[in-house]
Amino acid sequence: MSIMKYLSKDNIQLLDLSDEIILTIMNKVKPRVLLLCSIITIGNNRLEQLALDKCQAIDLTCNYFQLQDQSLFQRRFYSHVMPRIFNNIQSLTLYIQHLPDIVTFAEKNSNRILPNLIHLKIMLCRRNPKTWTSFILGSGIYSVFRHCPLVSTVPNLIRLTGSSSGEILSSFCSSTLIPSIISFELDDDCVLPHVSNDYYLFFPQSIQLSHIQITLCYIDDCICLLKQLGSQLYSLIVNIVYVDDTTTCIISKIPLILCPNLKQLTMTIYRNFVNYKKCIVPLLQRLSNVEYLTLLLAIGEKGGIPNHFIDGYDLENDFISYMPHLCQFNFHIRSILENAPHVELDTIRQSFFRRQQQSIDCTLDYFNNNYGQCQIYSLPFIGTRLEFISNRFPLFDTTNTFCMVTMLLLFDDIKPFESIFFERIAQALPHLKILEVFNKLEQQEKITAMTNSLKFTHLTTLILFDIHMDYAEQLLCRTCLPCLNELAIRNDILLAIIAQDQYQTRNNCSRVERLRTSEPLYESLNVLRNYFPPDSYVKHEKEIQTT
């Protein structure tokens, strides 16, 4: 290894430095495991001890696949480094593919345990093995939910049910490494297998587990988890994908939940659901000892209860009054109604008069598709995503309220998004990574727009399925996208953009590693060759079905 060779050659000069300077140099070596592989067992006790003192937290999620000596690294890490550090490891972050290697090492070398491991974070490896850039979009971009009004389908979640990764995780959760773990985190985009009965335990060996951060497929799973581990939980961060299919049988188990020690709860449900009163409210009422509560929800659509926009009165009466110890409540709640009755914005604001000690704001939209939408949120804004944002949303306030947002879904069927709107987005959302546009209305300010030169510095994913041609020209022809990695676009618009053969378009498209189209390209694939990298086109699901 290059680091090993460097240290072996120059360790005399390095040892002339103080411990503080050596540690400063070590801290600059990323990833740290490469440093450990370079120093452990090279014969210098001082360097080894300085390195060992810093190995309480180990991260195995770097891009080892790009190393020329990857196999050497893996062998050396498990044969030389792990035997020296396994007693030190308190926190471990790794890709799910590494779990069997960790278990195997523990079985052979450390009496089947890592004695001081208390925090475990498991990640998926959803990256291009050559460039190491992450992927957000999957076949879920073609979901039937996409055609439902005001329903989000991004990002694409990976279900572990029936997969090799699911088997790896299930086996690991039953291993002897689990009992010592206090804090467990699973990649937000990774959905744990659905639990269909009480006999299956999520973490059968987790006798000390008190802090959990996971994504579950159904609210049923959340209820089962709380029923199983509720008495020992202190903190729960849970993302729930579906609530719609909740059964009466599962809801009847809510009164059996006991969580006397649960102090911190974050619940995220970004896909619209209708069982707010039937399921979410009674569940929250059972969690009466919560002190720190965060709710990120999308409620309603049609046929649901309540039949009005969620406001401050609902929050107070439904669960806040059941939480006498609540000292901090952050939220962003988007409620959607078909044929929504007209409500004044001040009426929504006044419903929060009991919580005057907390800054709160709200917005209202009534769209031409007969749907209305109300968004209520605490300040400072704690979410990282905004969905179905119209021209009327106060995105460009002077306090940079939404500056930490990384995912934005724009929707408007009343007014087009003009060029100045995108200019302001670039300023207001400096960390934006994912952008999707729903707007089929033609821009009205094209003459001034031609002189614009925009730049979205961190934008990696762009979705342009349901748009007017103007927005493709705006974002691909007149905007610099230096980090664009994924593009989903309607076929006819893509071909029209390519036909214009503009420099900025060619420059943006040359970076795209995954291209998805609304329909199969079939005979038009040849036109992509001069615009997109080889193998960037991902077959449409219809093409896969016919092969």
Coordinates of C-alpha atoms in Angstrom, one line a residue, residues 188-434:
D188 CA -32.7 5.4 5.5
D189 CA -33.2 4.0 1.9
C190 CA -33.2 0.4 3.2
V191 CA -36.6 -1.0 4.2
L192 CA -36.7 -3.8 6.8
P193 CA -38.7 -6.9 5.9
H194 CA -42.4 -6.7 6.6
V195 CA -43.5 -8.4 9.9
S196 CA -46.7 -10.3 9.4
N197 CA -47.1 -11.8 12.9
D198 CA -46.0 -11.5 16.5
Y199 CA -43.7 -14.5 16.4
Y200 CA -41.1 -12.8 14.3
L201 CA -38.8 -10.5 16.3
F202 CA -36.9 -7.6 14.7
F203 CA -33.9 -7.9 17.1
P204 CA -34.2 -11.2 19.0
Q205 CA -30.9 -10.8 20.8
S206 CA -31.1 -7.0 21.5
I207 CA -31.5 -6.9 25.2
Q208 CA -29.8 -3.5 25.6
L209 CA -31.0 -1.8 22.4
S210 CA -32.5 1.6 23.4
H211 CA -31.7 3.8 20.3
I212 CA -33.0 2.8 16.9
Q213 CA -33.0 4.6 13.5
I214 CA -34.8 2.5 10.8
T215 CA -37.2 2.5 7.8
L216 CA -40.2 0.2 8.0
C217 CA -42.6 -0.8 5.2
Y218 CA -45.9 -0.4 7.1
I219 CA -47.2 1.2 10.2
D220 CA -48.0 -2.3 11.3
D221 CA -44.3 -3.0 11.6
C222 CA -43.8 0.1 13.8
I223 CA -46.6 -1.1 16.1
C224 CA -45.0 -4.6 16.3
L225 CA -41.6 -3.1 17.0
L226 CA -42.9 -0.9 19.8
K227 CA -44.8 -3.8 21.3
Q228 CA -41.6 -5.9 21.3
L229 CA -39.0 -3.4 22.4
G230 CA -41.1 -0.6 23.9
S231 CA -40.1 -1.0 27.5
Q232 CA -36.4 -0.6 26.7
L233 CA -36.5 2.2 24.0
Y234 CA -35.2 5.6 24.8
S235 CA -35.0 7.1 21.2
L236 CA -36.7 6.0 18.0
I237 CA -36.2 7.5 14.6
V238 CA -38.6 5.8 12.2
N239 CA -39.4 6.3 8.5
I240 CA -42.7 4.6 7.5
V241 CA -43.4 3.9 3.8
Y242 CA -47.1 3.0 3.9
V243 CA -50.0 3.5 6.3
D244 CA -52.9 2.8 4.0
D245 CA -53.1 -1.0 4.4
T246 CA -53.4 -0.9 8.2
T247 CA -55.7 -3.6 9.5
T248 CA -58.1 -3.5 12.4
C249 CA -56.2 -6.4 13.9
I250 CA -53.0 -4.4 14.0
I251 CA -54.6 -1.3 15.3
S252 CA -56.2 -3.3 18.2
K253 CA -52.6 -3.9 19.4
I254 CA -51.9 -0.2 20.0
P255 CA -53.3 -0.3 23.6
L256 CA -50.8 -3.1 24.4
I257 CA -47.8 -0.7 23.7
L258 CA -45.8 0.3 26.7
C259 CA -42.9 2.8 26.3
P260 CA -42.2 4.2 29.7
N261 CA -38.6 5.3 28.8
L262 CA -39.2 6.6 25.3
K263 CA -38.1 10.2 25.4
Q264 CA -37.2 11.0 21.8
L265 CA -39.4 10.2 18.8
T266 CA -39.0 11.2 15.2
M267 CA -41.6 9.8 12.8
T268 CA -41.5 10.4 9.0
I269 CA -44.2 9.5 6.5
Y270 CA -43.6 11.3 3.2
R271 CA -46.0 9.2 1.1
N272 CA -49.6 10.4 1.5
F273 CA -51.8 8.4 3.9
V274 CA -55.4 8.6 5.0
N275 CA -55.5 6.8 8.4
Y276 CA -54.3 9.7 10.5
K277 CA -57.1 9.7 13.0
K278 CA -57.5 5.9 12.9
C279 CA -53.9 4.9 13.5
I280 CA -51.3 7.7 14.0
V281 CA -53.3 9.6 16.7
P282 CA -54.0 6.6 19.0
L283 CA -50.4 5.5 18.6
L284 CA -49.0 8.9 19.6
Q285 CA -51.4 9.0 22.5
R286 CA -49.8 5.9 23.9
L287 CA -46.3 7.5 23.9
S288 CA -47.1 9.9 26.8
N289 CA -43.6 10.2 28.2
V290 CA -42.0 11.6 25.0
E291 CA -40.1 14.8 25.6
Y292 CA -38.7 15.5 22.1
L293 CA -41.0 14.9 19.2
T294 CA -40.5 15.4 15.5
L295 CA -43.2 14.7 12.9
L296 CA -42.7 14.9 9.2
L297 CA -46.0 13.8 7.6
A298 CA -48.1 13.9 4.4
I299 CA -51.8 13.4 5.4
G300 CA -54.9 12.8 3.3
E301 CA -55.8 12.9 -0.3
K302 CA -59.4 11.7 -0.5
G303 CA -61.9 9.7 1.4
G304 CA -60.0 10.2 4.6
I305 CA -60.6 11.6 8.1
P306 CA -60.2 14.4 9.0
N307 CA -62.0 16.1 6.1
H308 CA -60.2 19.4 6.8
F309 CA -56.6 20.7 6.8
I310 CA -54.6 19.7 9.8
D311 CA -54.1 22.7 12.1
G312 CA -52.9 23.6 15.6
Y313 CA -56.2 22.6 17.2
D314 CA -55.8 19.1 15.8
L315 CA -52.2 18.7 17.0
E316 CA -53.2 20.0 20.5
N317 CA -56.3 17.8 20.9
D318 CA -55.0 14.7 19.2
F319 CA -51.7 14.1 21.0
I320 CA -49.9 17.1 22.5
S321 CA -52.4 17.2 25.4
Y322 CA -51.5 13.5 26.0
M323 CA -47.8 14.3 26.4
P324 CA -47.4 16.2 29.7
H325 CA -43.5 16.0 29.5
L326 CA -43.2 17.4 25.9
C327 CA -40.6 20.2 25.9
Q328 CA -39.7 20.3 22.2
F329 CA -42.0 19.7 19.2
N330 CA -40.7 20.1 15.6
F331 CA -42.9 19.3 12.6
H332 CA -43.6 19.7 8.9
I333 CA -47.1 18.4 8.1
R334 CA -48.5 18.5 4.6
S335 CA -52.2 17.8 4.4
I336 CA -54.0 17.2 1.1
L337 CA -57.7 17.3 0.3
E338 CA -59.8 16.8 -2.8
N339 CA -62.4 19.5 -3.3
A340 CA -60.9 21.3 -0.3
P341 CA -63.0 24.0 1.3
H342 CA -61.6 27.5 1.2
V343 CA -59.8 28.5 4.4
E344 CA -58.0 31.8 5.2
L345 CA -54.3 31.5 6.0
D346 CA -54.8 33.6 9.1
T347 CA -57.3 31.0 10.3
I348 CA -54.7 28.3 10.2
R349 CA -52.1 30.6 11.9
Q350 CA -54.6 31.4 14.7
S351 CA -55.1 27.8 15.5
F352 CA -51.6 27.7 17.0
F353 CA -52.3 30.4 19.6
R354 CA -51.7 28.0 22.5
R355 CA -48.1 27.4 21.3
Q356 CA -47.1 31.1 21.1
Q357 CA -43.7 30.3 22.6
Q358 CA -42.9 28.5 19.3
S359 CA -42.4 30.0 15.9
I360 CA -44.7 28.5 13.3
D361 CA -45.7 29.2 9.8
C362 CA -48.0 27.8 7.1
T363 CA -49.0 28.0 3.5
L364 CA -52.1 27.2 1.5
D365 CA -52.5 26.1 -2.2
Y366 CA -55.7 25.5 -4.2
F367 CA -54.8 23.9 -7.5
N368 CA -56.7 23.5 -10.8
N369 CA -56.8 19.7 -10.3
N370 CA -59.4 20.2 -7.6
Y371 CA -56.9 19.5 -4.8
G372 CA -55.9 21.8 -2.0
Q373 CA -52.8 21.6 0.1
C374 CA -51.9 23.1 3.5
Q375 CA -48.4 22.9 4.9
I376 CA -47.7 23.8 8.5
Y377 CA -44.2 23.8 9.9
S378 CA -42.3 24.8 13.0
L379 CA -39.3 27.2 12.8
P380 CA -36.4 26.9 12.4
F381 CA -37.4 24.5 9.6
I382 CA -36.0 21.0 10.4
G383 CA -36.8 19.1 7.2
T384 CA -34.5 18.5 4.3
R385 CA -37.2 18.0 1.7
L386 CA -40.0 20.2 0.3
E387 CA -42.6 18.6 -2.0
F388 CA -45.3 20.0 -4.3
I389 CA -44.0 23.6 -3.9
S390 CA -45.8 26.2 -6.0
N391 CA -45.1 29.7 -7.0
R392 CA -47.0 30.8 -3.9
F393 CA -44.7 29.1 -1.4
P394 CA -42.6 31.5 0.7
L395 CA -39.3 29.8 -0.5
F396 CA -37.3 33.0 -0.9
D397 CA -37.7 34.7 2.5
T398 CA -35.0 36.9 3.9
T399 CA -34.1 34.6 6.8
N400 CA -33.1 31.6 4.6
T401 CA -35.6 29.4 6.3
F402 CA -35.2 26.5 3.9
C403 CA -31.5 26.7 3.2
M404 CA -30.8 23.2 4.4
V405 CA -33.3 21.6 2.0
T406 CA -31.6 19.0 -0.3
M407 CA -34.7 17.6 -2.1
L408 CA -37.3 19.8 -3.9
L409 CA -40.4 18.8 -5.8
L410 CA -42.0 21.7 -7.7
F411 CA -45.6 21.5 -8.7
D412 CA -48.0 24.2 -10.2
D413 CA -50.9 23.9 -12.6
I414 CA -51.9 27.5 -12.2
K415 CA -48.8 29.5 -13.1
P416 CA -45.5 28.5 -14.9
F417 CA -42.2 28.6 -13.1
E418 CA -40.3 31.4 -14.8
S419 CA -36.6 31.8 -15.2
I420 CA -36.4 34.2 -12.2
F421 CA -37.9 31.5 -10.1
F422 CA -35.1 29.1 -10.8
E423 CA -32.5 31.8 -10.2
R424 CA -33.9 32.4 -6.7
I425 CA -33.9 28.6 -6.0
A426 CA -30.2 28.5 -6.8
Q427 CA -29.7 31.2 -4.2
A428 CA -32.2 30.0 -1.6
L429 CA -31.3 26.3 -1.6
P430 CA -27.5 26.1 -1.9
H431 CA -27.4 22.4 -0.8
L432 CA -30.0 21.2 -3.3
K433 CA -29.3 17.7 -4.6
I434 CA -32.6 16.4 -6.0

